[in-house]
Coordinates of C-alpha atoms in Angstrom, one line a residue:
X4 CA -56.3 2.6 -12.4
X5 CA -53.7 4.0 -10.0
X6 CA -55.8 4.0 -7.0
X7 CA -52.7 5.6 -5.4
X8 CA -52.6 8.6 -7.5
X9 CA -57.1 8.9 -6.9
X10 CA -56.9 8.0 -3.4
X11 CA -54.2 11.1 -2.3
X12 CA -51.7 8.0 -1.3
X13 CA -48.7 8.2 -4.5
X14 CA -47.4 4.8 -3.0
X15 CA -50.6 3.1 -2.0
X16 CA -51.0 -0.2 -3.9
X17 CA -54.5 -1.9 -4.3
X18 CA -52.6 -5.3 -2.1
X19 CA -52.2 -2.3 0.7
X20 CA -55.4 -0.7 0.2
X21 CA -57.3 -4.6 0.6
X22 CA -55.3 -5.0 3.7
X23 CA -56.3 -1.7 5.4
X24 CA -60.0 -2.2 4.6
X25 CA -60.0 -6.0 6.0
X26 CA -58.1 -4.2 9.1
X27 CA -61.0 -1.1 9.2
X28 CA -63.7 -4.2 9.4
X29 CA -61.6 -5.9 12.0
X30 CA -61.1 -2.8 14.0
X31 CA -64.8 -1.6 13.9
X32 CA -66.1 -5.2 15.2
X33 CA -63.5 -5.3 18.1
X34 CA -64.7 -1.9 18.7
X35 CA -68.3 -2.8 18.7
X36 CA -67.8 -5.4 21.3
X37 CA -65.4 -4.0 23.7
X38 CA -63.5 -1.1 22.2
X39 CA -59.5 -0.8 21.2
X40 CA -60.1 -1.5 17.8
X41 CA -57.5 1.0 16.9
X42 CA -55.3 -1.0 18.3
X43 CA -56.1 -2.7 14.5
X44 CA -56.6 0.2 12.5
X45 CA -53.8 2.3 13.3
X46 CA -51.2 0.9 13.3
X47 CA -52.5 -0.6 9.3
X48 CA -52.7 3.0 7.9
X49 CA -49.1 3.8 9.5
X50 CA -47.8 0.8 7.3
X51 CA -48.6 2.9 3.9
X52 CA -45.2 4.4 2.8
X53 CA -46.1 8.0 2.2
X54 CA -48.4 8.6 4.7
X55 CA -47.9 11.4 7.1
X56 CA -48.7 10.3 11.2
X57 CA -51.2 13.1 11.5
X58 CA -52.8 12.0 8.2
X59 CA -52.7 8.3 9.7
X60 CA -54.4 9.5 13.2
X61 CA -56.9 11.7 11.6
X62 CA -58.1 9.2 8.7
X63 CA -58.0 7.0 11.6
X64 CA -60.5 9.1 13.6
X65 CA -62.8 9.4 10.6
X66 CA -63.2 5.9 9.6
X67 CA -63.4 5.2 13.8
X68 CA -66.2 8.1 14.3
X69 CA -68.1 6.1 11.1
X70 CA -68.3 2.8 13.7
X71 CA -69.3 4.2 16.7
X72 CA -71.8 5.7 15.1
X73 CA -73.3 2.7 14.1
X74 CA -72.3 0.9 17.4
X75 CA -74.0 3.3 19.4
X76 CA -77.4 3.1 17.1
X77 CA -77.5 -0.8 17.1
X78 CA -76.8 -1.1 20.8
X79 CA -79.6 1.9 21.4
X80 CA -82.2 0.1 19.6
X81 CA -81.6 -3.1 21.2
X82 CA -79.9 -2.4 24.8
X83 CA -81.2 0.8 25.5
X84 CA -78.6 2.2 27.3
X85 CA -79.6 5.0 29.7
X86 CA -79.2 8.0 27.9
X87 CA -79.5 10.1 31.2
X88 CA -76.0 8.8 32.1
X89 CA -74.5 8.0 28.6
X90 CA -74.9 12.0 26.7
X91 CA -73.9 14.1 29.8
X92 CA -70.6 11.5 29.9
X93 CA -69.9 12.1 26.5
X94 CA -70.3 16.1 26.3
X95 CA -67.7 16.1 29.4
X96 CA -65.5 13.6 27.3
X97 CA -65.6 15.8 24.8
X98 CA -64.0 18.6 26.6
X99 CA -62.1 15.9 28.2
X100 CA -59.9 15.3 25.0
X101 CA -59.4 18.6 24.2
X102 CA -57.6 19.2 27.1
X103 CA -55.6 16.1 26.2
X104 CA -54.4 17.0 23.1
X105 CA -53.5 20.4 24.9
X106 CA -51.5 18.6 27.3
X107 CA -50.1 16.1 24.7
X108 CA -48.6 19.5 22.8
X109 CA -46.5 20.4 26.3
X110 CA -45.6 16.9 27.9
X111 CA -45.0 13.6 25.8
X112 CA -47.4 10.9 25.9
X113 CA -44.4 8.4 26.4
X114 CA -44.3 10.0 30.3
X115 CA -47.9 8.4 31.1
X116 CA -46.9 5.3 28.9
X117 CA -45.6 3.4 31.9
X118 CA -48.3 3.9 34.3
X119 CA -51.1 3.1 31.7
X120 CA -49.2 -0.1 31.8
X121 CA -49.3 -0.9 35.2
X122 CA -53.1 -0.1 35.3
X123 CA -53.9 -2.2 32.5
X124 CA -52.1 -5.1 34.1
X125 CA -54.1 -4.0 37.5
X126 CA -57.4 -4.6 35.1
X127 CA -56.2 -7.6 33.2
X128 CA -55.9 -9.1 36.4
X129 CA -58.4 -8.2 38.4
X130 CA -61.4 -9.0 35.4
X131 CA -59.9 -12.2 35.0
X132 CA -59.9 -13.4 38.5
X133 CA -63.7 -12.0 39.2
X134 CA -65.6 -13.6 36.7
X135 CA -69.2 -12.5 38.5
X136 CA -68.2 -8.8 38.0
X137 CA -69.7 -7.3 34.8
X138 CA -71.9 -10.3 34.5
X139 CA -75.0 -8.5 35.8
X140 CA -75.7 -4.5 36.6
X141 CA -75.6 -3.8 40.4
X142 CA -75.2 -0.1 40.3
X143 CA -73.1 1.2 43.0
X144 CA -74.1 5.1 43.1
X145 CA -77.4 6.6 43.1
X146 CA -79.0 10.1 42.4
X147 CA -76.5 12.9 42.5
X148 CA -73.1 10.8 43.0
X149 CA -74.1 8.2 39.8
X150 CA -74.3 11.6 38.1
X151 CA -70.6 12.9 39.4
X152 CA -69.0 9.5 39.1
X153 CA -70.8 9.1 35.3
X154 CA -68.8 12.9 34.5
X155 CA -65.9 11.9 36.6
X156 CA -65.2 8.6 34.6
X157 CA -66.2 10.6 30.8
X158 CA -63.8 13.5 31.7
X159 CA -60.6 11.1 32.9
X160 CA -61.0 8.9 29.7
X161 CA -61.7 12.3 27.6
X162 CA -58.7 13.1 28.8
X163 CA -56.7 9.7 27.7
X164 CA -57.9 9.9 24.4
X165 CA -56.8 13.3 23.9
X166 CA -53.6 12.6 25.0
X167 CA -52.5 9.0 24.2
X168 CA -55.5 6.9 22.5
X169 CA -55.4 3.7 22.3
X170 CA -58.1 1.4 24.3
X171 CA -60.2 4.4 25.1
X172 CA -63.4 2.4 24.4
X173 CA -61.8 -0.8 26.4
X174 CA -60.8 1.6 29.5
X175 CA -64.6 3.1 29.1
X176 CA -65.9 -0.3 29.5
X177 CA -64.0 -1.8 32.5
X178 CA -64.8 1.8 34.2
X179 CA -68.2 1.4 34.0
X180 CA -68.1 -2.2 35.4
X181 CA -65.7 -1.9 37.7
X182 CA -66.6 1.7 39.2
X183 CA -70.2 2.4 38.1
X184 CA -71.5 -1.4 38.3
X185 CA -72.5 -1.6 34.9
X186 CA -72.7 -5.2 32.8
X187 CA -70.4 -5.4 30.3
X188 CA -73.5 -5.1 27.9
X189 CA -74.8 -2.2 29.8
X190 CA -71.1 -0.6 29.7
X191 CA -70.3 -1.4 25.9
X192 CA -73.5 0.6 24.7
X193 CA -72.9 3.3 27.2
X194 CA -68.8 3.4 25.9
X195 CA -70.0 3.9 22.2
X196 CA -71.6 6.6 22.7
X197 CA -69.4 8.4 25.1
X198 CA -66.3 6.9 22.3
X199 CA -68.2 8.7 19.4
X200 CA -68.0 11.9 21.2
X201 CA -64.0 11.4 21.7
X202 CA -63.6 10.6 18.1
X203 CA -65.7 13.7 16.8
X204 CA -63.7 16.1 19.5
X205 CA -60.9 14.8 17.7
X206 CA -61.7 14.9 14.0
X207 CA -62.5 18.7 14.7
X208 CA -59.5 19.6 15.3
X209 CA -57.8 17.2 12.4
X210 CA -60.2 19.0 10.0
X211 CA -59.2 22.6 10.1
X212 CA -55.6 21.3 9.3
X213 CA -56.3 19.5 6.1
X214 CA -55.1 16.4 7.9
X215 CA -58.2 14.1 7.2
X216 CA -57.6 12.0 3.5
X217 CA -61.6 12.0 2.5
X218 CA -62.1 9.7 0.0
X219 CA -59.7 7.4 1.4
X220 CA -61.6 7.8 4.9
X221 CA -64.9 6.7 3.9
X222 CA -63.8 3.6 1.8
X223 CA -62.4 2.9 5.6
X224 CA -65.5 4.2 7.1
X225 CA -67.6 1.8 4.9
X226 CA -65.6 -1.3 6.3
X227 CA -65.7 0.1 9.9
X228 CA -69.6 0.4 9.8
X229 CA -69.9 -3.4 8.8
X230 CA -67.8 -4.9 11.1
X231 CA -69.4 -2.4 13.8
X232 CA -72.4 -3.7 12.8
X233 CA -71.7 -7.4 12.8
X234 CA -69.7 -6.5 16.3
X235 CA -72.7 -4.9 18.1
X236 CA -75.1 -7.6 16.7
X237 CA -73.1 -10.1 18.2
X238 CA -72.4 -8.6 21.7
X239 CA -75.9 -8.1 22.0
X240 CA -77.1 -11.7 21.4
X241 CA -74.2 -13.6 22.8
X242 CA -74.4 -11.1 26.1
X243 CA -71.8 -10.2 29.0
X244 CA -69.7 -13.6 28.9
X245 CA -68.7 -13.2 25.7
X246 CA -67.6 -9.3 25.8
X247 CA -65.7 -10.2 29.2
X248 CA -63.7 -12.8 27.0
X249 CA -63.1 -10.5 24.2
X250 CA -62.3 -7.7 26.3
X251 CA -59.5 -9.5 28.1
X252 CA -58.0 -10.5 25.5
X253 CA -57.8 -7.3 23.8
X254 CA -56.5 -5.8 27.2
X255 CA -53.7 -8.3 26.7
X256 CA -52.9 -7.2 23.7
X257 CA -53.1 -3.2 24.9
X258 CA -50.5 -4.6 27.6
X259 CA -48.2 -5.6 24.6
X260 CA -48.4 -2.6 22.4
X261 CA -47.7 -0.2 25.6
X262 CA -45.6 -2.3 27.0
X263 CA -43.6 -2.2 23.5
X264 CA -43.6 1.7 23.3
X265 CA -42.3 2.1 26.7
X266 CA -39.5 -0.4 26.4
X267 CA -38.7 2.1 23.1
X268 CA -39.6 5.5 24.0
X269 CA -38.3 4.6 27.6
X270 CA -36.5 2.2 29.0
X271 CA -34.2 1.5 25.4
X272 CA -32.9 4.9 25.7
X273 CA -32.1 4.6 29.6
X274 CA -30.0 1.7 28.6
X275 CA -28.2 3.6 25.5
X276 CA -26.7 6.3 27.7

């Protein structure tokens, strides 16, 4: 069978295809436990000779959309996150990342590259030398201003996602401990929810293009949802120490893939001229 030809992909070959789906799994359970798990899938789809970038992103978003929705359900059942602050944060996120993308279309996403960089090394920094934040919720607004800080923090990472991507879950997570007071279990269930709202404001904009490669996406989908599955079931029973260790180490690796496409789009072209 030339599961190139069936799958839309002329050069995909079935070692390729195994790869990407062992990366979709991979990428749904680091998204499960801490988000960035496109930091994974990504960057595996772009590896397939043929494939456009916008096909890439957009298959991307479907296979992504496929795990948080079954993030989101696991850690409701078992966390119950507090819907209250979790759906109004995603319906602003929503309308967060379309004003991303609007903004991407005008000014480069390699312009904000840098400072994402120096934040995340902020963050990298400051989680690992505070190991009693996240570990239990001490909530730091009440009423009204948990309300504004909860829109505030869905429309600013809305926005990130729209315009750049990667580690949108991740920066959800450490917002909501660091800012809002959130555990990291309290702040992984709410960033699922507010993530599948990011990925669906995308993928309705892929759509009306013809960007999104179906059949393809939901053999990518399929492996998302198990290791979203086996990522959320795992955070839950394991608890906040473990997602803090995860989640610095996949802000490490955030740190790295920035850090790379600012030396390129950047600093590598300062030094040329």
């Amino acid at each position: 069978m030339d599961i190139g030809a069936l799958l839309g992909l002329e050069q995909l070959t079935w070692g390729m295809l195994v790869l990407v789906i062992v990366a979709a799994f991979g990428a749904g359970w680091i998204d499960a436990v801490v988000g960035g798990g496109g930091l994974l899938q990504l960057p595996a789809l772009l590896l397939i000779p043929g494939i456009l970038p916008v096909q890439a992103l957009a298959t991307n978003k479907l296979a992504g959309l496929a795990g948080t929705t079954t993030s989101a359900a696991t850690y409701y059942r078992r966390a119950k996150p507090d819907l209250r602050t979790a759906v109004p944060m995603a319906l602003i996120a929503l309308a967060g990342s379309f004003g991303g993308a609007a903004v991407a279309i005008v000014l480069p996403a390699s312009a904000f590259k840098p400072i994402i960089v120096v934040a995340l090394l902020a963050v990298a920094i400051f989680t690992a030398f505070r190991p009693e934040m996240g570990a239990a919720t001490k909530l730091r607004f009440q009423g009204h201003r948990h309300h504004v800080a909860a829109g505030a923090t869905g429309l600013l990472i809305g926005f990130y996602d729209g315009l750049i991507g990667p580690g949108t879950g991740t920066f959800l997570v450490i917002t909501l401990v660091a800012l809002m007071g959130y555990d990291f279990l309290q702040s992984s269930a709410k960033a699922k929810i507010v993530n599948f709202a990011t990925n669906l404001g995308a993928l309705l904009l892929f759509i009306p293009h013809g960007a999104v490669l179906w059949l393809f996406g939901a053999i990518l989908a399929a492996a998302n949802v198990g290791g979203s599955y086996l990522g959320s079931r795992m955070a839950i029973s394991r608890g906040s120490t473990f997602i803090r260790v995860v989640f610095l180490i996949v802000v490490v690796l955030l740190i790295g893939k920035l850090g790379v496409d600012v030396w390129n789009e950047n600093i590598a072209p300062a030094l040329a001229s």
